[in-house]
XYZ file of C-alpha atoms in Angstrom:
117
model
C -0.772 -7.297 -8.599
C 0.261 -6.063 -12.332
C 3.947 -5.567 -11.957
C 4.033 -3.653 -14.921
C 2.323 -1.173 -13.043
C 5.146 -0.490 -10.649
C 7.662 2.678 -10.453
C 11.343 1.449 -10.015
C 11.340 5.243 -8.072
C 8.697 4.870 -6.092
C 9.525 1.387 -4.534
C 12.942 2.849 -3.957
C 11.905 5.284 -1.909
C 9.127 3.107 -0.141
C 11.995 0.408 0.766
C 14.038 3.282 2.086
C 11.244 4.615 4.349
C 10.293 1.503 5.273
C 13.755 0.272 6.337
C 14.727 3.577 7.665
C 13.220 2.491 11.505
C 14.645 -0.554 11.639
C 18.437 -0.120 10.592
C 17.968 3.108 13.198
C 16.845 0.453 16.099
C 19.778 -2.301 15.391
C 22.005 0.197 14.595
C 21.427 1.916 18.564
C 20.468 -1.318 20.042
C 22.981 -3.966 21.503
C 21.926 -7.224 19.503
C 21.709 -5.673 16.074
C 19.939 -8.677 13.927
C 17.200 -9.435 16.309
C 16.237 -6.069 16.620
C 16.404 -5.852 12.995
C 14.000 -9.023 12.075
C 11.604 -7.823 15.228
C 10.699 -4.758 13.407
C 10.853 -5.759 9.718
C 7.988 -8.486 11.322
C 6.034 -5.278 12.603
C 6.375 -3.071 10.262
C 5.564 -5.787 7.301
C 2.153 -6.706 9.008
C 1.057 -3.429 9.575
C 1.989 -2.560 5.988
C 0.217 -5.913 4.664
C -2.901 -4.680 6.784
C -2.664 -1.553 5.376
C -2.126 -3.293 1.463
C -5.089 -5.492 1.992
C -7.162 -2.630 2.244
C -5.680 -0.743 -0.336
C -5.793 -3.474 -2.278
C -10.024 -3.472 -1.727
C -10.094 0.061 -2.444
C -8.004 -0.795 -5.899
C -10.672 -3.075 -6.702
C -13.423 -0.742 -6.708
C -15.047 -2.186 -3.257
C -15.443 0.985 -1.709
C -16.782 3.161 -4.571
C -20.497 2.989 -3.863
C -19.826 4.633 -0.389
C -17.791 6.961 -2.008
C -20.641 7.882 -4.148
C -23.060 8.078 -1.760
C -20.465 10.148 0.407
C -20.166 12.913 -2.108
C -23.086 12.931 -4.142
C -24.395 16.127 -2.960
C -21.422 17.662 -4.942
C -21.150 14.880 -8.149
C -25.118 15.532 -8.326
C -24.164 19.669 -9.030
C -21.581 18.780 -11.150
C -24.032 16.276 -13.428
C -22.326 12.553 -12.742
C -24.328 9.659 -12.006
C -23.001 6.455 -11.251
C -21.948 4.977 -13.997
C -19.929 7.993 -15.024
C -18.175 8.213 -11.548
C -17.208 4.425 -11.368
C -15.873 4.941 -15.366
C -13.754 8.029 -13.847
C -12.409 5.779 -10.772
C -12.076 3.050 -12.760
C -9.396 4.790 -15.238
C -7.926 6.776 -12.274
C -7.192 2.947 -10.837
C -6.045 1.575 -14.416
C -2.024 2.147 -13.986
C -2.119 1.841 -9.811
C -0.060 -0.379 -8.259
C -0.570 -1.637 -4.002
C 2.847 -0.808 -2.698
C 1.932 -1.129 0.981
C 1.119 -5.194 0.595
C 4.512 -5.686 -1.479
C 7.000 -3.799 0.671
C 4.992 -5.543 3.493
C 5.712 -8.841 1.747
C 9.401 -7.875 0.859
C 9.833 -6.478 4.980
C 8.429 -10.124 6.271
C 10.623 -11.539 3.781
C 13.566 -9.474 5.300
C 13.007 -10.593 8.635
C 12.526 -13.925 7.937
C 16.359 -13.854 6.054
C 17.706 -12.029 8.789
C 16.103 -14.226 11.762
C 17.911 -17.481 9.989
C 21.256 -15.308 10.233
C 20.557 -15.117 13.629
């Protein structure tokens, strides 16, 4: 991960989506930290699951299917290969995989908040 890539506004807003569910669920439920660390845990695995694969995509793994997926259309529109992976790749140059750090930074919350506990 290039950190230089990321938005300061972005991640903001990530963190607060991502934390929205589980302040809601301690917040309503009776043992408030628990609850808390139980779905920062969730919520940071699916998100890593989710980053890993984003994180492939980032990379460029999936751009020959991609290709091959629309090259009915890139064929009318005169791109070959080498062209469409020079487009992806600059469309991919300032990108940064949020999912896999707010998953990181949720597993790290739960972990803080399960020591509390």
């Amino acid at each position: 991960m290039k950190f230089k890539n990321i938005s300061l506004k972005t991640l903001l807003i990530f963190l607060f989506i991502y934390l929205l569910y589980p302040v809601v669920k301690a917040v309503v439920s009776d043992d408030h930290l628990l609850v808390f660390s139980d779905s920062c845990l969730i919520i940071g695995l699916v998100s890593i699951f989710f980053g890993v694969f984003n994180s492939f995509v980032l990379h460029g793994d999936y751009d020959i299917a991609s290709y091959i997926l629309n090259k009915k259309r890139l064929k009318n529109e005169g791109i070959d290969y080498k062209e469409y992976l020079n487009e992806r790749k600059e469309k991919r140059k300032d990108s940064f995989n949020y999912p896999l750090f707010i998953g990181i930074l949720m597993i790290l919350f739960s972990l803080i908040s399960a020591i509390i506990v």
